[in-house]
Amino acid sequence: MPDLNYFQTAATELSQADQRLGKVIEQVGILTPNTKAVESYFQALVKKITYQQLSTKAAGTILRRVEELIGGRYEPRHMLQFEAEAYRAAGLSRQKFGYISDLCRHFVEEPEFYTQLDQYEDAEVVKKLTQVKGIGVWTAQMFLMSPLGRKDVFAPDDVGLQNAVVRLYGFEKKPGKKELVKFAEQWAPHRTAASRYLWASLEL
């Protein structure tokens, strides 16, 4: 996981590489390491699925009800013991119940891989995670950023990043995926930090 020294280095190098982003960095300041309590990879992925296409408030409410249902035990075999209707009563859609059930099965059937995702390269993590129903490339990339803490990840399908690039660099319309990927090369090897600054720029 990147530490404060890394974020100081990233801020300096990004400012040198990109003056416009450098102005954002001046306003935002040095990024800080993630100090949230460490979650299992399984728990983190359950949360990411739950939060898909929902407001933070709505997803948080559903997640609290799910946690009450499972007694706070984010364990694949344990979560599979509950019926779909129990999750529906907690507010989880039938579709997301299917996604989480499939996630459980992957962790049960391939624990040697899914419990050690930090041991694999970015592309392999994305390839395996997207085999789980409900986990697309964007969700896998967000997982690479957190909790894995990978330093050079950029998610061109992220609407926030698209909007930030348009606003900060004066694009007349949202650039396409390939154009965004090419544009983001200037921020390597700190594309995760650059992404965080771009998201922050939307609040300035």
PDB file of C-alpha atoms in Angstrom:
ATOM      1  CA  MET A   1       0.000   0.000   0.000  1.00  0.00           C
ATOM      2  CA  PRO A   2       1.438   3.425  -0.952  1.00  0.00           C
ATOM      3  CA  ASP A   3       2.695   5.504   1.961  1.00  0.00           C
ATOM      4  CA  LEU A   4       2.984   9.258   2.480  1.00  0.00           C
ATOM      5  CA  ASN A   5       6.478   9.381   0.968  1.00  0.00           C
ATOM      6  CA  TYR A   6       5.137   7.787  -2.194  1.00  0.00           C
ATOM      7  CA  PHE A   7       2.317  10.329  -2.474  1.00  0.00           C
ATOM      8  CA  GLN A   8       4.799  13.181  -2.063  1.00  0.00           C
ATOM      9  CA  THR A   9       6.882  11.742  -4.902  1.00  0.00           C
ATOM     10  CA  ALA A  10       3.792  11.217  -7.053  1.00  0.00           C
ATOM     11  CA  ALA A  11       2.653  14.819  -6.499  1.00  0.00           C
ATOM     12  CA  THR A  12       6.059  16.181  -7.504  1.00  0.00           C
ATOM     13  CA  GLU A  13       6.389  14.053 -10.624  1.00  0.00           C
ATOM     14  CA  LEU A  14       2.806  14.615 -11.750  1.00  0.00           C
ATOM     15  CA  SER A  15       3.204  18.379 -11.333  1.00  0.00           C
ATOM     16  CA  GLN A  16       6.329  18.281 -13.467  1.00  0.00           C
ATOM     17  CA  ALA A  17       4.634  16.181 -16.146  1.00  0.00           C
ATOM     18  CA  ASP A  18       1.364  18.134 -16.302  1.00  0.00           C
ATOM     19  CA  GLN A  19       1.029  21.806 -15.348  1.00  0.00           C
ATOM     20  CA  ARG A  20      -2.771  21.779 -15.300  1.00  0.00           C
ATOM     21  CA  LEU A  21      -2.896  18.815 -12.993  1.00  0.00           C
ATOM     22  CA  GLY A  22      -0.142  20.505 -10.998  1.00  0.00           C
ATOM     23  CA  LYS A  23      -2.488  23.404 -10.238  1.00  0.00           C
ATOM     24  CA  VAL A  24      -5.032  20.910  -8.907  1.00  0.00           C
ATOM     25  CA  ILE A  25      -2.329  19.301  -6.776  1.00  0.00           C
ATOM     26  CA  GLU A  26      -1.456  22.725  -5.323  1.00  0.00           C
ATOM     27  CA  GLN A  27      -5.079  23.169  -4.232  1.00  0.00           C
ATOM     28  CA  VAL A  28      -5.723  19.632  -3.026  1.00  0.00           C
ATOM     29  CA  GLY A  29      -2.372  18.981  -1.362  1.00  0.00           C
ATOM     30  CA  ILE A  30      -0.542  15.713  -0.830  1.00  0.00           C
ATOM     31  CA  LEU A  31      -2.774  12.655  -0.893  1.00  0.00           C
ATOM     32  CA  THR A  32      -2.936  10.518   2.219  1.00  0.00           C
ATOM     33  CA  PRO A  33      -2.716   6.732   2.555  1.00  0.00           C
ATOM     34  CA  ASN A  34      -5.925   4.787   3.074  1.00  0.00           C
ATOM     35  CA  THR A  35      -6.352   4.367   6.832  1.00  0.00           C
ATOM     36  CA  LYS A  36      -9.591   2.391   6.724  1.00  0.00           C
ATOM     37  CA  ALA A  37      -9.701  -0.890   8.575  1.00  0.00           C
ATOM     38  CA  VAL A  38      -8.320  -3.710   6.453  1.00  0.00           C
ATOM     39  CA  GLU A  39     -11.066  -5.789   4.863  1.00  0.00           C
ATOM     40  CA  SER A  40     -10.834  -9.190   3.271  1.00  0.00           C
ATOM     41  CA  TYR A  41     -10.833  -9.130  -0.514  1.00  0.00           C
ATOM     42  CA  PHE A  42     -14.140 -10.964  -0.426  1.00  0.00           C
ATOM     43  CA  GLN A  43     -15.737  -8.346   1.823  1.00  0.00           C
ATOM     44  CA  ALA A  44     -14.409  -5.519  -0.343  1.00  0.00           C
ATOM     45  CA  LEU A  45     -15.897  -7.098  -3.461  1.00  0.00           C
ATOM     46  CA  VAL A  46     -19.278  -7.710  -1.806  1.00  0.00           C
ATOM     47  CA  LYS A  47     -19.348  -4.016  -0.949  1.00  0.00           C
ATOM     48  CA  LYS A  48     -18.373  -2.925  -4.452  1.00  0.00           C
ATOM     49  CA  ILE A  49     -21.166  -5.038  -5.945  1.00  0.00           C
ATOM     50  CA  THR A  50     -23.681  -3.703  -3.426  1.00  0.00           C
ATOM     51  CA  TYR A  51     -22.761  -0.090  -4.193  1.00  0.00           C
ATOM     52  CA  GLN A  52     -23.084  -0.448  -7.973  1.00  0.00           C
ATOM     53  CA  GLN A  53     -25.589   2.012  -9.488  1.00  0.00           C
ATOM     54  CA  LEU A  54     -26.852   3.163  -6.084  1.00  0.00           C
ATOM     55  CA  SER A  55     -26.350   6.312  -4.057  1.00  0.00           C
ATOM     56  CA  THR A  56     -23.893   6.011  -1.189  1.00  0.00           C
ATOM     57  CA  LYS A  57     -26.708   6.460   1.318  1.00  0.00           C
ATOM     58  CA  ALA A  58     -29.009   3.821  -0.200  1.00  0.00           C
ATOM     59  CA  ALA A  59     -26.201   1.289  -0.640  1.00  0.00           C
ATOM     60  CA  GLY A  60     -24.972   1.901   2.910  1.00  0.00           C
ATOM     61  CA  THR A  61     -28.426   1.183   4.304  1.00  0.00           C
ATOM     62  CA  ILE A  62     -28.709  -2.061   2.342  1.00  0.00           C
ATOM     63  CA  LEU A  63     -25.230  -3.122   3.362  1.00  0.00           C
ATOM     64  CA  ARG A  64     -25.989  -2.583   7.055  1.00  0.00           C
ATOM     65  CA  ARG A  65     -29.087  -4.779   6.727  1.00  0.00           C
ATOM     66  CA  VAL A  66     -27.101  -7.462   4.930  1.00  0.00           C
ATOM     67  CA  GLU A  67     -24.486  -7.354   7.681  1.00  0.00           C
ATOM     68  CA  GLU A  68     -27.233  -7.817  10.276  1.00  0.00           C
ATOM     69  CA  LEU A  69     -28.528 -10.801   8.312  1.00  0.00           C
ATOM     70  CA  ILE A  70     -25.124 -12.509   8.107  1.00  0.00           C
ATOM     71  CA  GLY A  71     -24.043 -11.455  11.581  1.00  0.00           C
ATOM     72  CA  GLY A  72     -21.131  -9.515  10.169  1.00  0.00           C
ATOM     73  CA  ARG A  73     -19.516 -12.715   8.866  1.00  0.00           C
ATOM     74  CA  TYR A  74     -18.211 -11.980   5.393  1.00  0.00           C
ATOM     75  CA  GLU A  75     -17.443 -15.593   4.585  1.00  0.00           C
ATOM     76  CA  PRO A  76     -18.446 -17.154   1.238  1.00  0.00           C
ATOM     77  CA  ARG A  77     -19.823 -20.458   2.570  1.00  0.00           C
ATOM     78  CA  HIS A  78     -21.666 -18.664   5.357  1.00  0.00           C
ATOM     79  CA  MET A  79     -23.304 -16.157   3.015  1.00  0.00           C
ATOM     80  CA  LEU A  80     -24.457 -18.931   0.668  1.00  0.00           C
ATOM     81  CA  GLN A  81     -26.532 -20.419   3.491  1.00  0.00           C
ATOM     82  CA  PHE A  82     -29.112 -17.617   3.257  1.00  0.00           C
ATOM     83  CA  GLU A  83     -31.931 -17.689   0.721  1.00  0.00           C
ATOM     84  CA  ALA A  84     -32.513 -15.045  -1.929  1.00  0.00           C
ATOM     85  CA  GLU A  85     -35.630 -13.811  -0.156  1.00  0.00           C
ATOM     86  CA  ALA A  86     -33.682 -13.057   3.008  1.00  0.00           C
ATOM     87  CA  TYR A  87     -31.354 -10.826   1.013  1.00  0.00           C
ATOM     88  CA  ARG A  88     -34.324  -9.299  -0.813  1.00  0.00           C
ATOM     89  CA  ALA A  89     -35.850  -8.407   2.535  1.00  0.00           C
ATOM     90  CA  ALA A  90     -32.601  -6.619   3.370  1.00  0.00           C
ATOM     91  CA  GLY A  91     -32.990  -4.573   0.198  1.00  0.00           C
ATOM     92  CA  LEU A  92     -30.568  -6.397  -2.078  1.00  0.00           C
ATOM     93  CA  SER A  93     -31.945  -6.829  -5.586  1.00  0.00           C
ATOM     94  CA  ARG A  94     -32.401 -10.291  -7.032  1.00  0.00           C
ATOM     95  CA  GLN A  95     -29.771  -9.458  -9.657  1.00  0.00           C
ATOM     96  CA  LYS A  96     -27.178  -8.429  -7.073  1.00  0.00           C
ATOM     97  CA  PHE A  97     -27.985 -11.496  -5.001  1.00  0.00           C
ATOM     98  CA  GLY A  98     -27.032 -13.499  -8.097  1.00  0.00           C
ATOM     99  CA  TYR A  99     -23.805 -11.561  -8.454  1.00  0.00           C
ATOM    100  CA  ILE A 100     -22.824 -12.034  -4.812  1.00  0.00           C
ATOM    101  CA  SER A 101     -23.739 -15.717  -4.950  1.00  0.00           C
ATOM    102  CA  ASP A 102     -21.476 -16.148  -7.966  1.00  0.00           C
ATOM    103  CA  LEU A 103     -18.713 -14.274  -6.121  1.00  0.00           C
ATOM    104  CA  CYS A 104     -19.125 -16.674  -3.195  1.00  0.00           C
ATOM    105  CA  ARG A 105     -18.823 -19.668  -5.504  1.00  0.00           C
ATOM    106  CA  HIS A 106     -15.617 -18.348  -7.065  1.00  0.00           C
ATOM    107  CA  PHE A 107     -14.036 -17.859  -3.644  1.00  0.00           C
ATOM    108  CA  VAL A 108     -15.163 -21.330  -2.529  1.00  0.00           C
ATOM    109  CA  GLU A 109     -13.968 -23.075  -5.704  1.00  0.00           C
ATOM    110  CA  GLU A 110     -10.693 -21.146  -6.206  1.00  0.00           C
ATOM    111  CA  PRO A 111      -9.601 -19.863  -2.792  1.00  0.00           C
ATOM    112  CA  GLU A 112      -5.936 -20.242  -3.699  1.00  0.00           C
ATOM    113  CA  PHE A 113      -6.387 -17.466  -6.274  1.00  0.00           C
ATOM    114  CA  TYR A 114      -9.091 -15.178  -4.933  1.00  0.00           C
ATOM    115  CA  THR A 115      -7.710 -14.933  -1.411  1.00  0.00           C
ATOM    116  CA  GLN A 116      -4.265 -13.995  -2.765  1.00  0.00           C
ATOM    117  CA  LEU A 117      -5.149 -11.440  -5.421  1.00  0.00           C
ATOM    118  CA  ASP A 118      -2.315  -9.198  -4.278  1.00  0.00           C
ATOM    119  CA  GLN A 119       0.152 -11.768  -5.634  1.00  0.00           C
ATOM    120  CA  TYR A 120      -0.917 -11.284  -9.256  1.00  0.00           C
ATOM    121  CA  GLU A 121      -0.300  -8.698 -11.954  1.00  0.00           C
ATOM    122  CA  ASP A 122      -2.997  -6.122 -12.725  1.00  0.00           C
ATOM    123  CA  ALA A 123      -4.087  -7.739 -15.990  1.00  0.00           C
ATOM    124  CA  GLU A 124      -4.478 -11.164 -14.382  1.00  0.00           C
ATOM    125  CA  VAL A 125      -6.522  -9.719 -11.514  1.00  0.00           C
ATOM    126  CA  VAL A 126      -8.848  -7.962 -13.974  1.00  0.00           C
ATOM    127  CA  LYS A 127      -9.144 -11.097 -16.110  1.00  0.00           C
ATOM    128  CA  LYS A 128     -10.133 -13.294 -13.160  1.00  0.00           C
ATOM    129  CA  LEU A 129     -12.416 -10.811 -11.423  1.00  0.00           C
ATOM    130  CA  THR A 130     -14.391 -10.147 -14.592  1.00  0.00           C
ATOM    131  CA  GLN A 131     -15.214 -13.853 -14.738  1.00  0.00           C
ATOM    132  CA  VAL A 132     -17.487 -13.195 -11.759  1.00  0.00           C
ATOM    133  CA  LYS A 133     -21.026 -12.147 -12.702  1.00  0.00           C
ATOM    134  CA  GLY A 134     -21.600  -8.478 -12.000  1.00  0.00           C
ATOM    135  CA  ILE A 135     -17.933  -7.516 -11.930  1.00  0.00           C
ATOM    136  CA  GLY A 136     -16.894  -5.587 -14.997  1.00  0.00           C
ATOM    137  CA  VAL A 137     -13.592  -4.017 -15.915  1.00  0.00           C
ATOM    138  CA  TRP A 138     -14.429  -0.775 -14.084  1.00  0.00           C
ATOM    139  CA  THR A 139     -15.167  -2.568 -10.794  1.00  0.00           C
ATOM    140  CA  ALA A 140     -11.997  -4.618 -11.170  1.00  0.00           C
ATOM    141  CA  GLN A 141      -9.980  -1.448 -11.756  1.00  0.00           C
ATOM    142  CA  MET A 142     -11.488   0.182  -8.651  1.00  0.00           C
ATOM    143  CA  PHE A 143     -10.456  -2.950  -6.737  1.00  0.00           C
ATOM    144  CA  LEU A 144      -6.917  -2.595  -8.056  1.00  0.00           C
ATOM    145  CA  MET A 145      -6.842   0.951  -6.717  1.00  0.00           C
ATOM    146  CA  SER A 146      -8.367  -0.043  -3.388  1.00  0.00           C
ATOM    147  CA  PRO A 147      -7.870  -2.320  -1.526  1.00  0.00           C
ATOM    148  CA  LEU A 148      -4.905  -3.594  -3.575  1.00  0.00           C
ATOM    149  CA  GLY A 149      -3.275  -0.162  -3.655  1.00  0.00           C
ATOM    150  CA  ARG A 150      -1.870  -0.492  -7.171  1.00  0.00           C
ATOM    151  CA  LYS A 151      -0.143   2.741  -8.197  1.00  0.00           C
ATOM    152  CA  ASP A 152      -0.629   2.924 -11.938  1.00  0.00           C
ATOM    153  CA  VAL A 153      -4.299   2.267 -12.679  1.00  0.00           C
ATOM    154  CA  PHE A 154      -6.567   4.392 -14.863  1.00  0.00           C
ATOM    155  CA  ALA A 155     -10.235   3.629 -15.534  1.00  0.00           C
ATOM    156  CA  PRO A 156     -11.314   5.286 -18.819  1.00  0.00           C
ATOM    157  CA  ASP A 157     -14.931   4.168 -18.383  1.00  0.00           C
ATOM    158  CA  ASP A 158     -15.277   6.131 -15.134  1.00  0.00           C
ATOM    159  CA  VAL A 159     -17.735   8.988 -15.678  1.00  0.00           C
ATOM    160  CA  GLY A 160     -16.095  11.135 -13.006  1.00  0.00           C
ATOM    161  CA  LEU A 161     -12.697  10.864 -14.684  1.00  0.00           C
ATOM    162  CA  GLN A 162     -14.237  11.615 -18.064  1.00  0.00           C
ATOM    163  CA  ASN A 163     -15.944  14.728 -16.694  1.00  0.00           C
ATOM    164  CA  ALA A 164     -12.785  15.863 -14.915  1.00  0.00           C
ATOM    165  CA  VAL A 165     -10.678  15.567 -18.071  1.00  0.00           C
ATOM    166  CA  VAL A 166     -13.251  17.499 -20.125  1.00  0.00           C
ATOM    167  CA  ARG A 167     -13.447  20.241 -17.504  1.00  0.00           C
ATOM    168  CA  LEU A 168      -9.736  20.557 -16.738  1.00  0.00           C
ATOM    169  CA  TYR A 169      -8.362  20.257 -20.271  1.00  0.00           C
ATOM    170  CA  GLY A 170     -11.106  21.982 -22.252  1.00  0.00           C
ATOM    171  CA  PHE A 171     -12.303  19.082 -24.377  1.00  0.00           C
ATOM    172  CA  GLU A 172     -15.389  20.059 -26.360  1.00  0.00           C
ATOM    173  CA  LYS A 173     -16.888  16.616 -25.813  1.00  0.00           C
ATOM    174  CA  LYS A 174     -16.022  13.538 -23.799  1.00  0.00           C
ATOM    175  CA  PRO A 175     -13.076  11.750 -25.387  1.00  0.00           C
ATOM    176  CA  GLY A 176     -13.446   8.113 -26.315  1.00  0.00           C
ATOM    177  CA  LYS A 177     -11.924   5.276 -24.319  1.00  0.00           C
ATOM    178  CA  LYS A 178      -8.853   4.878 -26.538  1.00  0.00           C
ATOM    179  CA  GLU A 179      -8.227   8.622 -26.518  1.00  0.00           C
ATOM    180  CA  LEU A 180      -8.497   8.730 -22.729  1.00  0.00           C
ATOM    181  CA  VAL A 181      -6.127   5.812 -22.281  1.00  0.00           C
ATOM    182  CA  LYS A 182      -3.608   7.538 -24.559  1.00  0.00           C
ATOM    183  CA  PHE A 183      -4.087  10.869 -22.769  1.00  0.00           C
ATOM    184  CA  ALA A 184      -3.498   9.242 -19.386  1.00  0.00           C
ATOM    185  CA  GLU A 185      -0.100   7.901 -20.424  1.00  0.00           C
ATOM    186  CA  GLN A 186       1.449  11.233 -19.430  1.00  0.00           C
ATOM    187  CA  TRP A 187       0.661  10.401 -15.766  1.00  0.00           C
ATOM    188  CA  ALA A 188       2.414   7.013 -15.706  1.00  0.00           C
ATOM    189  CA  PRO A 189       3.623   5.512 -13.405  1.00  0.00           C
ATOM    190  CA  HIS A 190       1.256   7.408 -11.067  1.00  0.00           C
ATOM    191  CA  ARG A 191      -2.081   7.056 -12.851  1.00  0.00           C
ATOM    192  CA  THR A 192      -3.899   6.036  -9.661  1.00  0.00           C
ATOM    193  CA  ALA A 193      -2.778   9.219  -7.888  1.00  0.00           C
ATOM    194  CA  ALA A 194      -3.644  11.238 -11.000  1.00  0.00           C
ATOM    195  CA  SER A 195      -7.122   9.713 -10.947  1.00  0.00           C
ATOM    196  CA  ARG A 196      -7.614  10.720  -7.338  1.00  0.00           C
ATOM    197  CA  TYR A 197      -6.590  14.288  -8.153  1.00  0.00           C
ATOM    198  CA  LEU A 198      -8.943  14.350 -11.119  1.00  0.00           C
ATOM    199  CA  TRP A 199     -11.848  13.200  -8.952  1.00  0.00           C
ATOM    200  CA  ALA A 200     -10.915  15.823  -6.379  1.00  0.00           C
ATOM    201  CA  SER A 201     -10.823  18.524  -9.083  1.00  0.00           C
ATOM    202  CA  LEU A 202     -14.573  18.110  -9.550  1.00  0.00           C
ATOM    203  CA  GLU A 203     -15.088  19.446  -6.035  1.00  0.00           C
ATOM    204  CA  LEU A 204     -12.913  22.554  -6.488  1.00  0.00           C
TER     205      LEU A 204
END
